[in-house]
Coordinates of C-alpha atoms in Angstrom, one line a residue:
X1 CA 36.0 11.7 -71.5
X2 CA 32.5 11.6 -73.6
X3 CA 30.1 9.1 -72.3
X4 CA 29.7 5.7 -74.0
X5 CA 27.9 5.9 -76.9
X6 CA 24.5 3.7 -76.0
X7 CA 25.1 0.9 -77.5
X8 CA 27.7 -0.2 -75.2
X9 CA 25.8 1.0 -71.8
X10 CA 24.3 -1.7 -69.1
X11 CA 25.5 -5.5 -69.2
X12 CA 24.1 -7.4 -72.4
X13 CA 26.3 -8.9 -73.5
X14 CA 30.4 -9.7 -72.6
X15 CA 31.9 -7.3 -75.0
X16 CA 29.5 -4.5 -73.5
X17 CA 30.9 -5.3 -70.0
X18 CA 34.1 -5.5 -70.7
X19 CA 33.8 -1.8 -72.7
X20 CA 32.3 -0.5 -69.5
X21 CA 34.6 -2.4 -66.9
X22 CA 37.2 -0.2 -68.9
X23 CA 35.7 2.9 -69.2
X24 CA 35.1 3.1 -65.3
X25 CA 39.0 2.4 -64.7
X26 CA 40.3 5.1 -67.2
X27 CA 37.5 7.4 -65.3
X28 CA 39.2 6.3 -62.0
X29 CA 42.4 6.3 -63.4
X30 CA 42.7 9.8 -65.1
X31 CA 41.2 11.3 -61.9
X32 CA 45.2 11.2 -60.6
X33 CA 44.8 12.2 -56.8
X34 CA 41.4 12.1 -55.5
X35 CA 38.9 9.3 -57.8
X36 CA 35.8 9.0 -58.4
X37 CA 32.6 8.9 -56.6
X38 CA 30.3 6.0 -57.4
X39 CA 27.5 9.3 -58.4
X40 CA 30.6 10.9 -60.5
X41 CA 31.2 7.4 -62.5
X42 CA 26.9 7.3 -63.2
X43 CA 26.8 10.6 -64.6
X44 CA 29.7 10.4 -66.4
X45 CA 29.0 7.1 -68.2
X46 CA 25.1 7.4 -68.1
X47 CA 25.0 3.8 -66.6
X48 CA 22.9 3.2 -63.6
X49 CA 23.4 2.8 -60.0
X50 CA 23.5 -1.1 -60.1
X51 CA 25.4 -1.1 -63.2
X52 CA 28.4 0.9 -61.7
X53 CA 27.9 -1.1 -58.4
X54 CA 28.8 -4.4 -60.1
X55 CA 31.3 -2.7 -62.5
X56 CA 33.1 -1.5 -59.1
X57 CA 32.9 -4.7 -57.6
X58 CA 34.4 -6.4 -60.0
X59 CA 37.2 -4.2 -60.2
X60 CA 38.0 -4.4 -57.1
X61 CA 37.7 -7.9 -57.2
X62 CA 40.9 -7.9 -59.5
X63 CA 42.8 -6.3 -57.3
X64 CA 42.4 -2.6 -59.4
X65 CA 40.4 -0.8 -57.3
X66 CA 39.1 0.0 -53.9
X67 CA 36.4 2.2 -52.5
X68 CA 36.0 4.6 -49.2
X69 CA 34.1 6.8 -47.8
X70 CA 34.2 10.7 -48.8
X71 CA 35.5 12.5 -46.2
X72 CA 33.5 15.2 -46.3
X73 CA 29.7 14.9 -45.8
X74 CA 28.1 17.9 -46.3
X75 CA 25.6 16.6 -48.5
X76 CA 22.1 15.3 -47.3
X77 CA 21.4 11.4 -47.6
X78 CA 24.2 8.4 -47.8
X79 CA 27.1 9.5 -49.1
X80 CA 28.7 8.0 -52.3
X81 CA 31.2 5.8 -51.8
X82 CA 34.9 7.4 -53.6
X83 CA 36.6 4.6 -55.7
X84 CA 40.4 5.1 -56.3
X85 CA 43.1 2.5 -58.1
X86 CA 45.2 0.4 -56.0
X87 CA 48.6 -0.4 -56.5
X88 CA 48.3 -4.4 -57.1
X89 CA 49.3 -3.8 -60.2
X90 CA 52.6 -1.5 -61.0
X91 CA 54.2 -0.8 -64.2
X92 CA 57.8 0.2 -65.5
X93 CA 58.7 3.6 -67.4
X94 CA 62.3 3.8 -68.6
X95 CA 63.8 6.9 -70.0
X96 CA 67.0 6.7 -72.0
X97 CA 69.0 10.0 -72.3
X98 CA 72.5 10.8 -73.1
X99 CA 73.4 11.3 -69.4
X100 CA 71.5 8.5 -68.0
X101 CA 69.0 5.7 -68.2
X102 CA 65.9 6.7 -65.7
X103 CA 63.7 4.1 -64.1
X104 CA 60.7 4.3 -62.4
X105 CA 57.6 2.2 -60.9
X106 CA 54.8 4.1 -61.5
X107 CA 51.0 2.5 -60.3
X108 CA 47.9 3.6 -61.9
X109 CA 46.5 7.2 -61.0
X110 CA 50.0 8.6 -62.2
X111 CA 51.3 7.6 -58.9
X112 CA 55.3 7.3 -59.3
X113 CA 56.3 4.9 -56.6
X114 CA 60.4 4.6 -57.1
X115 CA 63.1 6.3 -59.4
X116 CA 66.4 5.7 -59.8
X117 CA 68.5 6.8 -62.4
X118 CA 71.9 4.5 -64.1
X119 CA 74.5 6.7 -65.7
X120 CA 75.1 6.2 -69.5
X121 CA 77.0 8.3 -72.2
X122 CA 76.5 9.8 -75.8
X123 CA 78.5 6.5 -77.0
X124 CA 76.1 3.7 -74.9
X125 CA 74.9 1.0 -77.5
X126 CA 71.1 -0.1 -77.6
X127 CA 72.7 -3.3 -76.5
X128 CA 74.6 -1.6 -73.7
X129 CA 71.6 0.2 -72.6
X130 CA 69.3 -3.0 -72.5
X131 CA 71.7 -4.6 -70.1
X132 CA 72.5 -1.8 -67.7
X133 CA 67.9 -0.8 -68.0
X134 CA 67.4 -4.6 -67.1
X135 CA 69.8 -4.2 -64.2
X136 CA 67.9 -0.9 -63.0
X137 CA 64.8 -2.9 -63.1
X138 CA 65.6 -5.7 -61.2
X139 CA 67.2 -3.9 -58.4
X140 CA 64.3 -1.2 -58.1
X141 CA 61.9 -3.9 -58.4
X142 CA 62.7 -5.6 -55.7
X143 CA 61.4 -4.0 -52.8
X144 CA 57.5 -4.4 -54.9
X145 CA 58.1 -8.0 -56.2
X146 CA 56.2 -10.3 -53.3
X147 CA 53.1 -7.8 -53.0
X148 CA 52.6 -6.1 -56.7
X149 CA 52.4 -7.5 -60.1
X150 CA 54.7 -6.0 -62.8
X151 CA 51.9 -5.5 -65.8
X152 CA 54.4 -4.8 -68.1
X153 CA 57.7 -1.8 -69.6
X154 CA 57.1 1.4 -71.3
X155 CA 59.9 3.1 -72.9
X156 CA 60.1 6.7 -73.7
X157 CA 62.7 7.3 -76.6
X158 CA 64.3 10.3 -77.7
X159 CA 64.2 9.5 -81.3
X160 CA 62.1 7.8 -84.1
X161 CA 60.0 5.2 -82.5
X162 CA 58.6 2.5 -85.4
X163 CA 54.7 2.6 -83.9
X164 CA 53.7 -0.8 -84.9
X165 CA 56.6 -2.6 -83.6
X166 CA 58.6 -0.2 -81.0
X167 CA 61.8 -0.7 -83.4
X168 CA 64.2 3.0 -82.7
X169 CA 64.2 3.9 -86.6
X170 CA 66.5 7.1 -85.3
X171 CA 68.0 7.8 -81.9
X172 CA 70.3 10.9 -83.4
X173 CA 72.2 11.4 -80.0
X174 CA 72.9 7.8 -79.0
X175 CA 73.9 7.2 -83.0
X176 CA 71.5 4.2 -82.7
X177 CA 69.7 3.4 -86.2
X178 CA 67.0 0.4 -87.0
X179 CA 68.0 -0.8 -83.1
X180 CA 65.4 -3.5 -81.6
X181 CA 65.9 -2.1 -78.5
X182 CA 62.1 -2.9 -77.0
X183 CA 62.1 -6.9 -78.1
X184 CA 66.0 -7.1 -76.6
X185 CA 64.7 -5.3 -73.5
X186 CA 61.6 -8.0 -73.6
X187 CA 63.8 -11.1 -73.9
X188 CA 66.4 -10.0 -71.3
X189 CA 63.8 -9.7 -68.6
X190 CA 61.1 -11.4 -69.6
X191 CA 58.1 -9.0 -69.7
X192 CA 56.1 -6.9 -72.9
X193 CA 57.9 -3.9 -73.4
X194 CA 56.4 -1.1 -75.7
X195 CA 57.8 2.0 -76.9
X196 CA 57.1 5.5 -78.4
X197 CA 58.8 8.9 -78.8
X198 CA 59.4 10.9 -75.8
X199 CA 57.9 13.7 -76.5
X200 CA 55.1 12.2 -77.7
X201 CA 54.5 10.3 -74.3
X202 CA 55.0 13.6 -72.6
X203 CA 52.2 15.6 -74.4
X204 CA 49.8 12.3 -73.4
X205 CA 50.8 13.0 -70.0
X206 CA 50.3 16.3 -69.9
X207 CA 47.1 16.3 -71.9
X208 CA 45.6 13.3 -69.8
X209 CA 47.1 14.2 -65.9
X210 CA 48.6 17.6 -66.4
X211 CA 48.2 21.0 -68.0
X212 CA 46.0 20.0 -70.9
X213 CA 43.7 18.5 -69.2
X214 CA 40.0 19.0 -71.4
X215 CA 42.0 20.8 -74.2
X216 CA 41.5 19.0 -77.6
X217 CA 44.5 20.6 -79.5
X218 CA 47.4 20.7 -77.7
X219 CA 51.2 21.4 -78.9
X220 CA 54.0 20.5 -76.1
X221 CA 57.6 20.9 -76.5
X222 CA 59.8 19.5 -73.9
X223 CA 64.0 20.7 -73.3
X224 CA 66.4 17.7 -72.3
X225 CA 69.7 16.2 -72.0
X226 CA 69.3 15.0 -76.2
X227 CA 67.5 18.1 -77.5
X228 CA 64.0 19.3 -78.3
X229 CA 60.7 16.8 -79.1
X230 CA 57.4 17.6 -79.8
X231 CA 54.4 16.0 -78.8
X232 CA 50.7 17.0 -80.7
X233 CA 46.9 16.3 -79.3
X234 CA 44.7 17.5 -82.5
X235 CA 41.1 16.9 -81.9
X236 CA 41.7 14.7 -79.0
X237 CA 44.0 12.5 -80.2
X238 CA 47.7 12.0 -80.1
X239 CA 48.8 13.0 -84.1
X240 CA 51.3 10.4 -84.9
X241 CA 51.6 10.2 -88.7
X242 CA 51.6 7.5 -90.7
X243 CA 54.4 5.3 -89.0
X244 CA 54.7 7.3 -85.6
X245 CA 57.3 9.6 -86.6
X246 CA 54.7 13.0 -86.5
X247 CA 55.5 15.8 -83.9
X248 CA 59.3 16.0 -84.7
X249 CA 59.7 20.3 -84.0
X250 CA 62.7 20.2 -82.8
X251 CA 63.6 20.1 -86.2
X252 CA 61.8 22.9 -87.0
X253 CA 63.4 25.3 -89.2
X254 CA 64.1 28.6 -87.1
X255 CA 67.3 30.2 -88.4
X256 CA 68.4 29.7 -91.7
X257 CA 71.6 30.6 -91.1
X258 CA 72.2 29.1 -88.4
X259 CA 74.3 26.1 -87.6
X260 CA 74.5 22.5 -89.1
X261 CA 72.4 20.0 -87.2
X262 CA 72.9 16.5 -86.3
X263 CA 70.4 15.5 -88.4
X264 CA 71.9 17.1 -91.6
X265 CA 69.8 20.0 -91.9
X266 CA 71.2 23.6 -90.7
X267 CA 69.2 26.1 -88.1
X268 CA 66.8 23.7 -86.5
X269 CA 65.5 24.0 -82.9
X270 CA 67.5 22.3 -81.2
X271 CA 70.8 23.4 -82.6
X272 CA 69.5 27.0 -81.9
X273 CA 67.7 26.5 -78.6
X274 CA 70.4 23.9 -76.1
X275 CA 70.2 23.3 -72.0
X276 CA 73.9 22.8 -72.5
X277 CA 75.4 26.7 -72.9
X278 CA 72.5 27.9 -70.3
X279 CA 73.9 25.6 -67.5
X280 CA 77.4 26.9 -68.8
X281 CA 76.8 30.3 -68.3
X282 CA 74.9 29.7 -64.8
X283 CA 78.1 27.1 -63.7
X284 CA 75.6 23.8 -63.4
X285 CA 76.2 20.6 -64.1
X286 CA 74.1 18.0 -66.0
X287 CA 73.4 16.4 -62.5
X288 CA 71.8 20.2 -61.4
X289 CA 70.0 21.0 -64.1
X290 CA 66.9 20.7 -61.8
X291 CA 68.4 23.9 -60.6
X292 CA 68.6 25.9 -64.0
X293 CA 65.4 28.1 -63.3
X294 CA 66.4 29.3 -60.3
X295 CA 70.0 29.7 -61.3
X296 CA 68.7 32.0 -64.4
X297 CA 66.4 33.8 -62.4
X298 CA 68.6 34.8 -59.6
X299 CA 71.5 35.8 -62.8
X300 CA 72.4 39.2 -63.2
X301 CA 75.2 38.4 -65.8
X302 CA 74.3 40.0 -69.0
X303 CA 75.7 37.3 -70.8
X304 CA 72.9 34.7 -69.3
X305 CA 70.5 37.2 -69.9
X306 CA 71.3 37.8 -73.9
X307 CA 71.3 33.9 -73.9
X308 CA 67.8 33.6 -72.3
X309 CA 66.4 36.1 -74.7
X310 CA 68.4 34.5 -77.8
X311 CA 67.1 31.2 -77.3
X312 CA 63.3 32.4 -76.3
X313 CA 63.2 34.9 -80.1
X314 CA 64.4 31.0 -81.6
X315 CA 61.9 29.5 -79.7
X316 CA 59.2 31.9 -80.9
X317 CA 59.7 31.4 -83.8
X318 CA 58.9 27.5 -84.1
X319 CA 55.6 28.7 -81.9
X320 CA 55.0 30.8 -84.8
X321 CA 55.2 27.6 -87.2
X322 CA 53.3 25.8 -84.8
X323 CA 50.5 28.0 -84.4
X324 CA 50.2 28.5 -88.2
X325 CA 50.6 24.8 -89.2
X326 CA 48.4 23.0 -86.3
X327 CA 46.1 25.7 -84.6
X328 CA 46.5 24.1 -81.1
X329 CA 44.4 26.0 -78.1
X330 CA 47.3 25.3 -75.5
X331 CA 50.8 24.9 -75.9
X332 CA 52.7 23.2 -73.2
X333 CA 56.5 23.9 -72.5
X334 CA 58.6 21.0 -70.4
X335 CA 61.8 20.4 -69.4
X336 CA 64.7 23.7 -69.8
X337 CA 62.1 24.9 -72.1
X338 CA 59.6 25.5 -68.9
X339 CA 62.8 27.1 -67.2
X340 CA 63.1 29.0 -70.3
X341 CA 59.6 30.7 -70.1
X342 CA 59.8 31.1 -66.6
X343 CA 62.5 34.0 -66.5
X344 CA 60.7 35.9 -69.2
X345 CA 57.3 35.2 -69.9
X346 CA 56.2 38.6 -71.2
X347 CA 58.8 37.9 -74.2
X348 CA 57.5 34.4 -75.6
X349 CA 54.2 35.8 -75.1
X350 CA 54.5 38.9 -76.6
X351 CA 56.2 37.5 -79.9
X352 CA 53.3 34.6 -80.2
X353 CA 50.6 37.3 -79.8
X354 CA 52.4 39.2 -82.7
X355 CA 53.9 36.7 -85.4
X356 CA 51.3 34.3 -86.4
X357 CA 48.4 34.5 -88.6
X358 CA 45.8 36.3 -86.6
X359 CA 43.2 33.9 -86.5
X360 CA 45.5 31.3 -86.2
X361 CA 46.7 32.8 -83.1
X362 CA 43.2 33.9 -81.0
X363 CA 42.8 32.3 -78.0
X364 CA 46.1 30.3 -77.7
X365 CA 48.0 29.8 -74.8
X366 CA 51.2 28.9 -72.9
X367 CA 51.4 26.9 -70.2
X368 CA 54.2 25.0 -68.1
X369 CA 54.7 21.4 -67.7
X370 CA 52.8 20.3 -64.6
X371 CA 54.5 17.3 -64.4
X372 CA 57.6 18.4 -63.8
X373 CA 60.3 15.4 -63.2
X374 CA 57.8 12.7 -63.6
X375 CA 56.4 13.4 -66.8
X376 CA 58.0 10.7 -69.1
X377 CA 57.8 8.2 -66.6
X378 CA 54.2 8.8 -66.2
X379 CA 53.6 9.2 -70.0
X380 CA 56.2 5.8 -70.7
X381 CA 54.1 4.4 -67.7
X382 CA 50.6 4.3 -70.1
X383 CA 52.1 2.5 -72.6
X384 CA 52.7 -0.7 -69.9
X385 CA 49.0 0.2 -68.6
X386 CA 47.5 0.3 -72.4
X387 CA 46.6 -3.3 -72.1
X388 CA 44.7 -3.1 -68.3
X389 CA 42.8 0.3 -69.4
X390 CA 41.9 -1.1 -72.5
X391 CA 40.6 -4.6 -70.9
X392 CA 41.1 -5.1 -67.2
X393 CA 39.7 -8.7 -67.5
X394 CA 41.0 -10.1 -70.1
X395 CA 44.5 -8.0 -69.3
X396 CA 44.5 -9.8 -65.5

């Protein structure tokens, strides 16, 4: 994160604290595991001592933060005091996938607190999933309600996510179309709900907590349960489009004869490229497919093998459009996709140092989800955090 331009450093005026108040909590906040050091958060926001003192203080005074002592002291003089979030404040991250509805309390710092996970089906209505979601809530809430305050639900969707409103334009493997599934999840329970596409949410995870951390331009692609999404950073920023709907490459034309998509196109990604025949061919369920890379590592069935490599040419190919269209610098593979990569790297890489345009293609990179099993829940988890990042005052 850049430092805060001058004109909103020291405390002025109220709208220049509470841009600072927020800019040391995203500094805190982003630092996952370990903080920040009172000298980190002055150099890093070119404030001074005092002025990061009070910020701190006041922080902590709503509950937000809290501050220790490094542990080690190698360094001559007092040491600077390490500031790290608390967890007075929680937030939800729901995931709804055609095998089940996940829910999680995550705290700030990316810290996931509780999971649990309600089975649902292919055929589960919005309104059928807002029911069994608020009873997930409630019953892993529970255990947090008299100590924590719930700030709020984040929903990562696989499908079309309206941005201004959080209406599901398109949930293709639920059949759901033009469903109000965040302001029925808000009534039932009686909180701010906000959603986006999961993919999307992922690559903000990733890019903020995980692989792509620093990297500008960023392309992740994450395997599940309801098929391939894509998620973009370009320049530092998440690219949405103009209503949310950017970042769709699982659409992504990559065999033109291939077979007819769900979507009513033929050959896309995720018709070519499935978890569904790999956990076949390895004997998995659903319920295991935390096992699939080591199931297709430890293969020596030709048949999983011609399937790995099938899939990873498909999947080099819409790399290949990637590269060409949005010249990331990283690109960041999650879910069965990671699995994927994992069992044959050299291929993937071999075919992305070869197929796209040369210049296009110097410098890029593939990398692994870092995340792992928490990734949606921490990315869905920012959305119910937007509002205490962006204004911890006014949010509390």
């Amino acid at each position: 994160m850049t430092a805060p331009s001058p004109s909103v450093r020291g405390l002025g005026n109220e709208s220049v604290r509470r841009e600072n108040l927020a800019s040391v909590l995203r500094l805190v906040h982003r630092n996952r595991t370990s903080g920040r050091s009172r000298s980190e958060l002055t150099a890093l926001t070119g404030l001074n001592r005092s002025t990061i003192a009070a910020l701190v203080g006041e922080l902590a005074s709503l509950g937000l933060v809290a501050e220790s002592e490094p542990e080690s002291r190698t360094r001559v003089g007092r040491p600077s005091p390490v500031v790290t979030t608390t967890d007075t404040v929680l937030g939800i991250a729901v995931n709804p996938e055609i095998d089940a509805i996940s829910v999680a309390v995550v705290g700030l710092g990316a810290r996931v607190l509780a999971r649990t996970r309600v089975p649902a089906s292919a055929t589960t209505s919005a309104q059928d999933a807002v029911a069994l979601t608020a009873t997930a809530i409630e019953r892993i809430w529970r255990p947090f309600a008299a100590q924590h305050r719930n700030i709020g639900v984040g929903v990562a969707v696989p499908g079309l996510v309206r941005a201004d409103d959080g209406l599901v334009r398109l949930a293709p493997h639920f059949g759901w179309v033009d469903e109000p599934f965040t302001a029925l999840l808000s009534e039932r329970i009686g909180l701010p709900v906000a959603a986006a596409n999961d993919a999307t949410l992922g690559v903000l995870a990733e890019s903020t907590f995980g692989a792509g951390r620093g990297e500008p331009d960023v392309v992740y692609l994450n395997g599940g349960a309801s098929g391939i999404g894509g998620g973009i950073i370009s320049g530092g920023a998440p690219l949405l489009g103009a209503a949310g709907y950017a970042g769709e490459l699982g659409h992504t034309l990559v065999n033109s004869a291939g077979i007819r998509c769900h979507c009513g196109a033929s050959g896309c990604l995720e018709t070519e490229v499935r978890r569904a025949p790999l956990l076949e061919l390895t004997g998995l369920t659903d319920a295991e497919a935390g096992d699939l890379e080591g199931a297709l590592a430890a293969s020596d069935d030709p048949a999983v093998r011609a399937e790995v490599e099938r899939q990873l040419d498909a999947l080099a190919v819409a790399l290949r459009n990637a590269v060409n269209t949005l010249n990331p610098r990283l690109i960041v593979l999650g879910g069965f996709l990671s699995a994927l990569y994992a069992v044959a790297p050299e291929q993937l890489d071999d075919q992305l140092a070869r197929q796209p345009l040369a210049a296009a293609r110097e410098g890029v990179r593939i990398a692994r989800a870092e995340l792992g099993g928490d990734i949606l829940s921490i990315g869905a988890a920012e959305l119910a955090f937007a509002g205490v990042l962006g204004d911890p005052a006014a949010s509390l």
